[in-house]
Amino acid sequence: MSALDNIGNLQTFVHVADTRSFVDTGRLLGVSASATGKTITRLEQALGVRLFHRSTRSVTLTAEGERFLLRCRRILDELDAARTELAQQAAAPCGVLRLSLPLVGDLSLPILSAFMATYPGIRLELDFDDRLVDVVEEGFDAVLRVGEPSDSRLSARRLGVFPRYLVASPDYLARRGTPQTPPDLLQHDCLHYRYPSSGKLEPWPLPRAPGEPALELPVSMVANTIEARLAFALAGRGIGYIPEHSVRAALADGRLVRVLPEQIHACGTFHLLWPSGRHVLPKLRVFIDFVSARLTGVSC
């Protein structure tokens, strides 16, 4: 590497120009006066000019040294400005953050609203969709997804877990009876979820003995959103298998009740995914930490 390519050499030159002393510069930089002199000599050799007049009593700049000093100060000032700018950006992240999220507004919207209040310099662009988006090709900064990640191009952080319940309205159960065992569900209206990516119905976690076939549950309604199944369950149209965070309020005020609570125990997982192999920008780093702090630790 040329002596001109080393920022430290330019800083040494500026210090000598300011102090007019190899000894003082060496003391300032923690090196010997001889080492300082060798640095200046290497610069002069690389430039092909003499930068200082040296005598036993003084060190003064040549005309070439004066011109080179102006350039060096400009280079070092730009470097300092770049460092300051990046430090300020890290301290106050800004820019557009494109996110893909599942159709679970009751979970994510309060967190996103709090994030906006905390980081007003970041503009959120939100795409709510349960389909399996291509994070890299579609230009998203990150996605929040339920389930285990499978794309090797993505980095992932497991944020936490959440319980899922079978629920129905008291009115529905009063009309149709309360199931006591999983086979009782065969006599009920069941509200199902269809995966957009595969077109398959989400299975219900019904316990069964080894070798026992899975129950072929009735399909009274199919939807690809939690909101639709929740609305039908609240209206007394059947039993739904729905995440706890979406039915929490309805369970608390009695509009819904759990079905087979002692026999159904199931959990889902949240993961935050982003393109791997890239430098994580400050706006994404603070989002990852913010969401993780609010979802990690949820028990199931």
PDB file of N, CA and C in Angstrom, residues 2 24 141 157-158 189 205 231:
ATOM      1  N   SER A   2       0.581   2.215  -0.847  1.00  0.00           N
ATOM      2  CA  SER A   2       1.342   3.452  -0.924  1.00  0.00           C
ATOM      3  C   SER A   2       1.178   4.253   0.360  1.00  0.00           C
ATOM      4  N   ASP A  24       7.343  16.698  19.108  1.00  0.00           N
ATOM      5  CA  ASP A  24       6.011  16.937  19.678  1.00  0.00           C
ATOM      6  C   ASP A  24       4.951  16.054  19.007  1.00  0.00           C
ATOM      7  N   ASP A 141     -37.591  -5.102   3.539  1.00  0.00           N
ATOM      8  CA  ASP A 141     -36.501  -5.057   4.514  1.00  0.00           C
ATOM      9  C   ASP A 141     -36.615  -6.200   5.511  1.00  0.00           C
ATOM     10  N   ARG A 157     -34.835 -14.369  13.405  1.00  0.00           N
ATOM     11  CA  ARG A 157     -34.828 -14.321  14.872  1.00  0.00           C
ATOM     12  C   ARG A 157     -36.179 -14.836  15.368  1.00  0.00           C
ATOM     13  N   ARG A 158     -36.117 -15.845  16.214  1.00  0.00           N
ATOM     14  CA  ARG A 158     -37.339 -16.386  16.815  1.00  0.00           C
ATOM     15  C   ARG A 158     -37.784 -15.438  17.918  1.00  0.00           C
ATOM     16  N   ASP A 189     -70.356 -27.402  13.629  1.00  0.00           N
ATOM     17  CA  ASP A 189     -69.919 -26.548  12.520  1.00  0.00           C
ATOM     18  C   ASP A 189     -68.499 -26.064  12.836  1.00  0.00           C
ATOM     19  N   PRO A 205     -55.136 -29.432  16.210  1.00  0.00           N
ATOM     20  CA  PRO A 205     -54.280 -30.325  17.017  1.00  0.00           C
ATOM     21  C   PRO A 205     -55.094 -31.216  17.958  1.00  0.00           C
ATOM     22  N   ALA A 231     -65.142 -13.332  13.437  1.00  0.00           N
ATOM     23  CA  ALA A 231     -66.470 -12.744  13.278  1.00  0.00           C
ATOM     24  C   ALA A 231     -67.548 -13.825  13.235  1.00  0.00           C
TER      25      ALA A 231
END
